[in-house]
Amino acid sequence: MADVTQTILTVGMPTLAVLVGILVNNSRLTDLRSYIDMRFVEVDRRFDALLQIIDARFAEQKAELLRVEQVMDARLRHLEENR
């Protein structure tokens, strides 16, 4: 009976240690994944904010260029009429 108990302990203890190690590593990998996901969300938020700034500036420049185009068109029309 002592041989059976010793065999069970010899096989069971390392198996139990491996299972505990797997569970601990799984927990740590899950934490790492959530941290990485959080960082990607933060980067996405920053890119979205940057795109909004770029879009706003592009709209301002587009409006300014449209105004310049209208002024140039009016001047050319005036020159053509006075010819």
mmCIF file of N, CA, C and O in Angstrom:
data_model
loop_
_atom_site.group_PDB
_atom_site.id
_atom_site.type_symbol
_atom_site.label_atom_id
_atom_site.label_comp_id
_atom_site.label_asym_id
_atom_site.label_seq_id
_atom_site.Cartn_x
_atom_site.Cartn_y
_atom_site.Cartn_z
ATOM 1 N N MET A 1 0.811 -1.184 0.000
ATOM 2 C CA MET A 1 0.000 0.000 0.000
ATOM 3 C C MET A 1 0.857 1.252 0.000
ATOM 4 O O MET A 1 0.461 2.256 -0.587
ATOM 5 N N ALA A 2 2.005 1.189 0.632
ATOM 6 C CA ALA A 2 2.891 2.344 0.670
ATOM 7 C C ALA A 2 3.450 2.638 -0.710
ATOM 8 O O ALA A 2 3.655 3.809 -1.067
ATOM 9 N N ASP A 3 3.669 1.596 -1.506
ATOM 10 C CA ASP A 3 4.170 1.805 -2.872
ATOM 11 C C ASP A 3 3.125 2.509 -3.744
ATOM 12 O O ASP A 3 3.459 3.366 -4.561
ATOM 13 N N VAL A 4 1.871 2.162 -3.573
ATOM 14 C CA VAL A 4 0.794 2.793 -4.343
ATOM 15 C C VAL A 4 0.680 4.266 -3.953
ATOM 16 O O VAL A 4 0.557 5.149 -4.820
ATOM 17 N N THR A 5 0.730 4.563 -2.670
ATOM 18 C CA THR A 5 0.649 5.943 -2.197
ATOM 19 C C THR A 5 1.839 6.746 -2.693
ATOM 20 O O THR A 5 1.683 7.897 -3.145
ATOM 21 N N GLN A 6 3.006 6.157 -2.634
ATOM 22 C CA GLN A 6 4.206 6.859 -3.110
ATOM 23 C C GLN A 6 4.116 7.115 -4.611
ATOM 24 O O GLN A 6 4.467 8.189 -5.088
ATOM 25 N N THR A 7 3.598 6.179 -5.374
ATOM 26 C CA THR A 7 3.452 6.347 -6.826
ATOM 27 C C THR A 7 2.434 7.446 -7.128
ATOM 28 O O THR A 7 2.664 8.290 -8.004
ATOM 29 N N ILE A 8 1.320 7.439 -6.407
ATOM 30 C CA ILE A 8 0.292 8.471 -6.629
ATOM 31 C C ILE A 8 0.855 9.853 -6.312
ATOM 32 O O ILE A 8 0.652 10.817 -7.060
ATOM 33 N N LEU A 9 1.576 9.974 -5.204
ATOM 34 C CA LEU A 9 2.176 11.258 -4.846
ATOM 35 C C LEU A 9 3.265 11.660 -5.834
ATOM 36 O O LEU A 9 3.400 12.840 -6.183
ATOM 37 N N THR A 10 4.047 10.694 -6.298
ATOM 38 C CA THR A 10 5.121 10.986 -7.240
ATOM 39 C C THR A 10 4.563 11.499 -8.571
ATOM 40 O O THR A 10 5.137 12.393 -9.197
ATOM 41 N N VAL A 11 3.468 10.939 -9.011
ATOM 42 C CA VAL A 11 2.858 11.366 -10.272
ATOM 43 C C VAL A 11 1.932 12.567 -10.043
ATOM 44 O O VAL A 11 1.887 13.494 -10.848
ATOM 45 N N GLY A 12 1.212 12.567 -8.943
ATOM 46 C CA GLY A 12 0.187 13.582 -8.701
ATOM 47 C C GLY A 12 0.729 14.952 -8.354
ATOM 48 O O GLY A 12 0.183 15.969 -8.797
ATOM 49 N N MET A 13 1.773 15.025 -7.567
ATOM 50 C CA MET A 13 2.307 16.326 -7.140
ATOM 51 C C MET A 13 2.857 17.146 -8.315
ATOM 52 O O MET A 13 2.499 18.320 -8.451
ATOM 53 N N PRO A 14 3.693 16.578 -9.180
ATOM 54 C CA PRO A 14 4.143 17.374 -10.336
ATOM 55 C C PRO A 14 2.992 17.757 -11.271
ATOM 56 O O PRO A 14 2.958 18.866 -11.820
ATOM 57 N N THR A 15 2.029 16.846 -11.417
ATOM 58 C CA THR A 15 0.871 17.150 -12.257
ATOM 59 C C THR A 15 0.093 18.317 -11.672
ATOM 60 O O THR A 15 -0.324 19.230 -12.392
ATOM 61 N N LEU A 16 -0.112 18.306 -10.389
ATOM 62 C CA LEU A 16 -0.809 19.392 -9.723
ATOM 63 C C LEU A 16 -0.032 20.702 -9.852
ATOM 64 O O LEU A 16 -0.622 21.762 -10.106
ATOM 65 N N ALA A 17 1.286 20.635 -9.716
ATOM 66 C CA ALA A 17 2.118 21.829 -9.864
ATOM 67 C C ALA A 17 2.025 22.384 -11.282
ATOM 68 O O ALA A 17 1.948 23.605 -11.485
ATOM 69 N N VAL A 18 2.015 21.514 -12.266
ATOM 70 C CA VAL A 18 1.897 21.956 -13.667
ATOM 71 C C VAL A 18 0.536 22.606 -13.895
ATOM 72 O O VAL A 18 0.434 23.654 -14.555
ATOM 73 N N LEU A 19 -0.512 22.022 -13.371
ATOM 74 C CA LEU A 19 -1.849 22.600 -13.542
ATOM 75 C C LEU A 19 -1.952 23.976 -12.882
ATOM 76 O O LEU A 19 -2.531 24.907 -13.455
ATOM 77 N N VAL A 20 -1.396 24.121 -11.700
ATOM 78 C CA VAL A 20 -1.404 25.431 -11.028
ATOM 79 C C VAL A 20 -0.598 26.436 -11.855
ATOM 80 O O VAL A 20 -1.011 27.588 -12.029
ATOM 81 N N GLY A 21 0.529 26.009 -12.399
ATOM 82 C CA GLY A 21 1.335 26.893 -13.248
ATOM 83 C C GLY A 21 0.581 27.334 -14.483
ATOM 84 O O GLY A 21 0.646 28.504 -14.890
ATOM 85 N N ILE A 22 -0.141 26.410 -15.094
ATOM 86 C CA ILE A 22 -0.931 26.753 -16.282
ATOM 87 C C ILE A 22 -2.002 27.782 -15.923
ATOM 88 O O ILE A 22 -2.219 28.763 -16.656
ATOM 89 N N LEU A 23 -2.676 27.587 -14.810
ATOM 90 C CA LEU A 23 -3.719 28.532 -14.403
ATOM 91 C C LEU A 23 -3.147 29.916 -14.101
ATOM 92 O O LEU A 23 -3.732 30.938 -14.461
ATOM 93 N N VAL A 24 -1.991 29.957 -13.449
ATOM 94 C CA VAL A 24 -1.359 31.240 -13.147
ATOM 95 C C VAL A 24 -0.930 31.942 -14.431
ATOM 96 O O VAL A 24 -1.154 33.148 -14.605
ATOM 97 N N ASN A 25 -0.330 31.199 -15.359
ATOM 98 C CA ASN A 25 0.093 31.801 -16.629
ATOM 99 C C ASN A 25 -1.107 32.280 -17.433
ATOM 100 O O ASN A 25 -1.050 33.345 -18.066
ATOM 101 N N ASN A 26 -2.192 31.530 -17.416
ATOM 102 C CA ASN A 26 -3.394 31.936 -18.132
ATOM 103 C C ASN A 26 -3.923 33.246 -17.555
ATOM 104 O O ASN A 26 -4.334 34.145 -18.292
ATOM 105 N N SER A 27 -3.911 33.354 -16.243
ATOM 106 C CA SER A 27 -4.368 34.580 -15.594
ATOM 107 C C SER A 27 -3.480 35.763 -15.977
ATOM 108 O O SER A 27 -3.975 36.857 -16.278
ATOM 109 N N ARG A 28 -2.184 35.545 -15.979
ATOM 110 C CA ARG A 28 -1.263 36.629 -16.327
ATOM 111 C C ARG A 28 -1.417 37.028 -17.795
ATOM 112 O O ARG A 28 -1.349 38.209 -18.138
ATOM 113 N N LEU A 29 -1.617 36.048 -18.688
ATOM 114 C CA LEU A 29 -1.814 36.362 -20.105
ATOM 115 C C LEU A 29 -3.115 37.127 -20.325
ATOM 116 O O LEU A 29 -3.178 38.034 -21.165
ATOM 117 N N THR A 30 -4.146 36.775 -19.567
ATOM 118 C CA THR A 30 -5.409 37.504 -19.674
ATOM 119 C C THR A 30 -5.228 38.949 -19.226
ATOM 120 O O THR A 30 -5.740 39.877 -19.867
ATOM 121 N N ASP A 31 -4.500 39.156 -18.139
ATOM 122 C CA ASP A 31 -4.223 40.519 -17.679
ATOM 123 C C ASP A 31 -3.416 41.301 -18.715
ATOM 124 O O ASP A 31 -3.682 42.476 -18.966
ATOM 125 N N LEU A 32 -2.436 40.651 -19.309
ATOM 126 C CA LEU A 32 -1.618 41.305 -20.332
ATOM 127 C C LEU A 32 -2.459 41.681 -21.540
ATOM 128 O O LEU A 32 -2.340 42.781 -22.085
ATOM 129 N N ARG A 33 -3.345 40.786 -21.942
ATOM 130 C CA ARG A 33 -4.192 41.075 -23.096
ATOM 131 C C ARG A 33 -5.114 42.260 -22.814
ATOM 132 O O ARG A 33 -5.306 43.131 -23.665
ATOM 133 N N SER A 34 -5.689 42.305 -21.625
ATOM 134 C CA SER A 34 -6.570 43.436 -21.298
ATOM 135 C C SER A 34 -5.779 44.740 -21.251
ATOM 136 O O SER A 34 -6.272 45.789 -21.672
ATOM 137 N N TYR A 35 -4.543 44.697 -20.775
ATOM 138 C CA TYR A 35 -3.697 45.892 -20.751
ATOM 139 C C TYR A 35 -3.387 46.362 -22.178
ATOM 140 O O TYR A 35 -3.475 47.558 -22.483
ATOM 141 N N ILE A 36 -3.048 45.417 -23.043
ATOM 142 C CA ILE A 36 -2.737 45.765 -24.437
ATOM 143 C C ILE A 36 -3.977 46.326 -25.125
ATOM 144 O O ILE A 36 -3.901 47.326 -25.859
ATOM 145 N N ASP A 37 -5.136 45.701 -24.893
ATOM 146 C CA ASP A 37 -6.374 46.213 -25.483
ATOM 147 C C ASP A 37 -6.669 47.632 -25.008
ATOM 148 O O ASP A 37 -7.098 48.487 -25.794
ATOM 149 N N MET A 38 -6.430 47.890 -23.729
ATOM 150 C CA MET A 38 -6.645 49.226 -23.191
ATOM 151 C C MET A 38 -5.726 50.238 -23.873
ATOM 152 O O MET A 38 -6.142 51.351 -24.207
ATOM 153 N N ARG A 39 -4.478 49.858 -24.093
ATOM 154 C CA ARG A 39 -3.535 50.766 -24.745
ATOM 155 C C ARG A 39 -3.949 51.042 -26.189
ATOM 156 O O ARG A 39 -3.839 52.171 -26.670
ATOM 157 N N PHE A 40 -4.426 50.018 -26.909
ATOM 158 C CA PHE A 40 -4.876 50.227 -28.278
ATOM 159 C C PHE A 40 -6.098 51.139 -28.329
ATOM 160 O O PHE A 40 -6.230 51.959 -29.244
ATOM 161 N N VAL A 41 -6.986 51.018 -27.365
ATOM 162 C CA VAL A 41 -8.148 51.911 -27.303
ATOM 163 C C VAL A 41 -7.670 53.348 -27.111
ATOM 164 O O VAL A 41 -8.182 54.282 -27.741
ATOM 165 N N GLU A 42 -6.672 53.537 -26.264
ATOM 166 C CA GLU A 42 -6.124 54.874 -26.033
ATOM 167 C C GLU A 42 -5.486 55.436 -27.314
ATOM 168 O O GLU A 42 -5.676 56.607 -27.653
ATOM 169 N N VAL A 43 -4.758 54.602 -28.031
ATOM 170 C CA VAL A 43 -4.133 55.049 -29.281
ATOM 171 C C VAL A 43 -5.209 55.393 -30.306
ATOM 172 O O VAL A 43 -5.113 56.407 -31.014
ATOM 173 N N ASP A 44 -6.246 54.563 -30.402
ATOM 174 C CA ASP A 44 -7.348 54.864 -31.318
ATOM 175 C C ASP A 44 -8.015 56.192 -30.971
ATOM 176 O O ASP A 44 -8.372 56.964 -31.859
ATOM 177 N N ARG A 45 -8.193 56.454 -29.676
ATOM 178 C CA ARG A 45 -8.806 57.714 -29.252
ATOM 179 C C ARG A 45 -7.939 58.902 -29.670
ATOM 180 O O ARG A 45 -8.435 59.907 -30.154
ATOM 181 N N ARG A 46 -6.635 58.752 -29.526
ATOM 182 C CA ARG A 46 -5.734 59.840 -29.917
ATOM 183 C C ARG A 46 -5.761 60.073 -31.425
ATOM 184 O O ARG A 46 -5.753 61.211 -31.888
ATOM 185 N N PHE A 47 -5.791 58.979 -32.201
ATOM 186 C CA PHE A 47 -5.871 59.133 -33.654
ATOM 187 C C PHE A 47 -7.187 59.797 -34.064
ATOM 188 O O PHE A 47 -7.213 60.632 -34.973
ATOM 189 N N ASP A 48 -8.279 59.430 -33.412
ATOM 190 C CA ASP A 48 -9.560 60.055 -33.727
ATOM 191 C C ASP A 48 -9.532 61.552 -33.429
ATOM 192 O O ASP A 48 -10.042 62.357 -34.209
ATOM 193 N N ALA A 49 -8.934 61.920 -32.301
ATOM 194 C CA ALA A 49 -8.819 63.341 -31.966
ATOM 195 C C ALA A 49 -7.953 64.073 -32.994
ATOM 196 O O ALA A 49 -8.279 65.190 -33.416
ATOM 197 N N LEU A 50 -6.871 63.450 -33.412
ATOM 198 C CA LEU A 50 -5.993 64.060 -34.416
ATOM 199 C C LEU A 50 -6.714 64.215 -35.750
ATOM 200 O O LEU A 50 -6.587 65.249 -36.414
ATOM 201 N N LEU A 51 -7.488 63.211 -36.150
ATOM 202 C CA LEU A 51 -8.239 63.314 -37.396
ATOM 203 C C LEU A 51 -9.286 64.419 -37.334
ATOM 204 O O LEU A 51 -9.519 65.110 -38.333
ATOM 205 N N GLN A 52 -9.903 64.612 -36.171
ATOM 206 C CA GLN A 52 -10.863 65.709 -36.042
ATOM 207 C C GLN A 52 -10.180 67.059 -36.195
ATOM 208 O O GLN A 52 -10.716 67.961 -36.846
ATOM 209 N N ILE A 53 -8.989 67.193 -35.627
ATOM 210 C CA ILE A 53 -8.236 68.447 -35.759
ATOM 211 C C ILE A 53 -7.864 68.678 -37.221
ATOM 212 O O ILE A 53 -8.012 69.786 -37.748
ATOM 213 N N ILE A 54 -7.385 67.629 -37.887
ATOM 214 C CA ILE A 54 -6.989 67.751 -39.294
ATOM 215 C C ILE A 54 -8.200 68.105 -40.147
ATOM 216 O O ILE A 54 -8.124 68.970 -41.030
ATOM 217 N N ASP A 55 -9.343 67.448 -39.890
ATOM 218 C CA ASP A 55 -10.553 67.746 -40.661
ATOM 219 C C ASP A 55 -11.003 69.184 -40.452
ATOM 220 O O ASP A 55 -11.427 69.852 -41.400
ATOM 221 N N ALA A 56 -10.905 69.666 -39.224
ATOM 222 C CA ALA A 56 -11.316 71.049 -38.951
ATOM 223 C C ALA A 56 -10.408 72.031 -39.685
ATOM 224 O O ALA A 56 -10.890 72.997 -40.286
ATOM 225 N N ARG A 57 -9.111 71.780 -39.638
ATOM 226 C CA ARG A 57 -8.185 72.684 -40.341
ATOM 227 C C ARG A 57 -8.370 72.601 -41.845
ATOM 228 O O ARG A 57 -8.274 73.607 -42.550
ATOM 229 N N PHE A 58 -8.636 71.408 -42.364
ATOM 230 C CA PHE A 58 -8.862 71.262 -43.795
ATOM 231 C C PHE A 58 -10.108 72.021 -44.220
ATOM 232 O O PHE A 58 -10.127 72.662 -45.271
ATOM 233 N N ALA A 59 -11.149 71.975 -43.394
ATOM 234 C CA ALA A 59 -12.381 72.703 -43.713
ATOM 235 C C ALA A 59 -12.126 74.208 -43.720
ATOM 236 O O ALA A 59 -12.643 74.932 -44.585
ATOM 237 N N GLU A 60 -11.330 74.683 -42.753
ATOM 238 C CA GLU A 60 -10.988 76.113 -42.721
ATOM 239 C C GLU A 60 -10.220 76.516 -43.969
ATOM 240 O O GLU A 60 -10.504 77.547 -44.588
ATOM 241 N N GLN A 61 -9.246 75.709 -44.350
ATOM 242 C CA GLN A 61 -8.437 76.027 -45.527
ATOM 243 C C GLN A 61 -9.275 75.945 -46.792
ATOM 244 O O GLN A 61 -9.114 76.750 -47.706
ATOM 245 N N LYS A 62 -10.187 74.987 -46.846
ATOM 246 C CA LYS A 62 -11.045 74.857 -48.019
ATOM 247 C C LYS A 62 -11.937 76.089 -48.151
ATOM 248 O O LYS A 62 -12.114 76.617 -49.247
ATOM 249 N N ALA A 63 -12.481 76.554 -47.043
ATOM 250 C CA ALA A 63 -13.327 77.753 -47.073
ATOM 251 C C ALA A 63 -12.506 78.966 -47.483
ATOM 252 O O ALA A 63 -12.972 79.822 -48.256
ATOM 253 N N GLU A 64 -11.282 79.053 -46.983
ATOM 254 C CA GLU A 64 -10.421 80.176 -47.344
ATOM 255 C C GLU A 64 -10.061 80.136 -48.827
ATOM 256 O O GLU A 64 -10.086 81.173 -49.514
ATOM 257 N N LEU A 65 -9.753 78.950 -49.342
ATOM 258 C CA LEU A 65 -9.445 78.828 -50.769
ATOM 259 C C LEU A 65 -10.662 79.137 -51.629
ATOM 260 O O LEU A 65 -10.535 79.729 -52.706
ATOM 261 N N LEU A 66 -11.832 78.758 -51.177
ATOM 262 C CA LEU A 66 -13.046 79.081 -51.915
ATOM 263 C C LEU A 66 -13.251 80.592 -51.977
ATOM 264 O O LEU A 66 -13.611 81.137 -53.014
ATOM 265 N N ARG A 67 -12.978 81.277 -50.870
ATOM 266 C CA ARG A 67 -13.108 82.739 -50.842
ATOM 267 C C ARG A 67 -12.099 83.372 -51.802
ATOM 268 O O ARG A 67 -12.432 84.288 -52.565
ATOM 269 N N VAL A 68 -10.859 82.879 -51.822
ATOM 270 C CA VAL A 68 -9.844 83.401 -52.744
ATOM 271 C C VAL A 68 -10.271 83.144 -54.186
ATOM 272 O O VAL A 68 -10.128 84.020 -55.061
ATOM 273 N N GLU A 69 -10.818 81.963 -54.432
ATOM 274 C CA GLU A 69 -11.274 81.651 -55.786
ATOM 275 C C GLU A 69 -12.392 82.601 -56.214
ATOM 276 O O GLU A 69 -12.414 83.068 -57.365
ATOM 277 N N GLN A 70 -13.298 82.889 -55.312
ATOM 278 C CA GLN A 70 -14.391 83.806 -55.640
ATOM 279 C C GLN A 70 -13.872 85.218 -55.908
ATOM 280 O O GLN A 70 -14.337 85.894 -56.835
ATOM 281 N N VAL A 71 -12.901 85.669 -55.130
ATOM 282 C CA VAL A 71 -12.321 86.993 -55.347
ATOM 283 C C VAL A 71 -11.619 87.042 -56.705
ATOM 284 O O VAL A 71 -11.780 88.001 -57.471
ATOM 285 N N MET A 72 -10.847 86.008 -57.016
ATOM 286 C CA MET A 72 -10.139 85.965 -58.310
ATOM 287 C C MET A 72 -11.137 85.928 -59.465
ATOM 288 O O MET A 72 -10.945 86.598 -60.488
ATOM 289 N N ASP A 73 -12.198 85.164 -59.291
ATOM 290 C CA ASP A 73 -13.214 85.084 -60.335
ATOM 291 C C ASP A 73 -13.881 86.442 -60.546
ATOM 292 O O ASP A 73 -14.099 86.870 -61.689
ATOM 293 N N ALA A 74 -14.170 87.136 -59.465
ATOM 294 C CA ALA A 74 -14.786 88.463 -59.572
ATOM 295 C C ALA A 74 -13.838 89.435 -60.258
ATOM 296 O O ALA A 74 -14.262 90.248 -61.102
ATOM 297 N N ARG A 75 -12.564 89.379 -59.927
ATOM 298 C CA ARG A 75 -11.592 90.281 -60.564
ATOM 299 C C ARG A 75 -11.448 89.983 -62.055
ATOM 300 O O ARG A 75 -11.384 90.901 -62.880
ATOM 301 N N LEU A 76 -11.382 88.683 -62.384
ATOM 302 C CA LEU A 76 -11.277 88.332 -63.807
ATOM 303 C C LEU A 76 -12.528 88.754 -64.566
ATOM 304 O O LEU A 76 -12.447 89.248 -65.697
ATOM 305 N N ARG A 77 -13.680 88.569 -63.971
ATOM 306 C CA ARG A 77 -14.920 88.983 -64.615
ATOM 307 C C ARG A 77 -14.930 90.495 -64.822
ATOM 308 O O ARG A 77 -15.327 90.997 -65.874
ATOM 309 N N HIS A 78 -14.440 91.225 -63.838
ATOM 310 C CA HIS A 78 -14.362 92.680 -63.940
ATOM 311 C C HIS A 78 -13.416 93.094 -65.056
ATOM 312 O O HIS A 78 -13.718 94.008 -65.829
ATOM 313 N N LEU A 79 -12.255 92.421 -65.159
ATOM 314 C CA LEU A 79 -11.301 92.736 -66.225
ATOM 315 C C LEU A 79 -11.898 92.419 -67.591
ATOM 316 O O LEU A 79 -11.699 93.172 -68.566
ATOM 317 N N GLU A 80 -12.606 91.320 -67.709
ATOM 318 C CA GLU A 80 -13.197 90.942 -68.980
ATOM 319 C C GLU A 80 -14.303 91.915 -69.391
ATOM 320 O O GLU A 80 -14.490 92.216 -70.589
ATOM 321 N N GLU A 81 -15.052 92.394 -68.427
ATOM 322 C CA GLU A 81 -16.125 93.341 -68.733
ATOM 323 C C GLU A 81 -15.595 94.705 -69.156
ATOM 324 O O GLU A 81 -16.200 95.392 -69.951
ATOM 325 N N ASN A 82 -14.427 95.096 -68.624
ATOM 326 C CA ASN A 82 -13.859 96.425 -68.946
ATOM 327 C C ASN A 82 -12.976 96.385 -70.186
ATOM 328 O O ASN A 82 -12.404 97.390 -70.544
ATOM 329 N N ARG A 83 -12.849 95.325 -70.819
ATOM 330 C CA ARG A 83 -12.028 95.229 -72.003
ATOM 331 C C ARG A 83 -12.540 95.995 -73.159
ATOM 332 O O ARG A 83 -13.495 96.268 -73.638
#
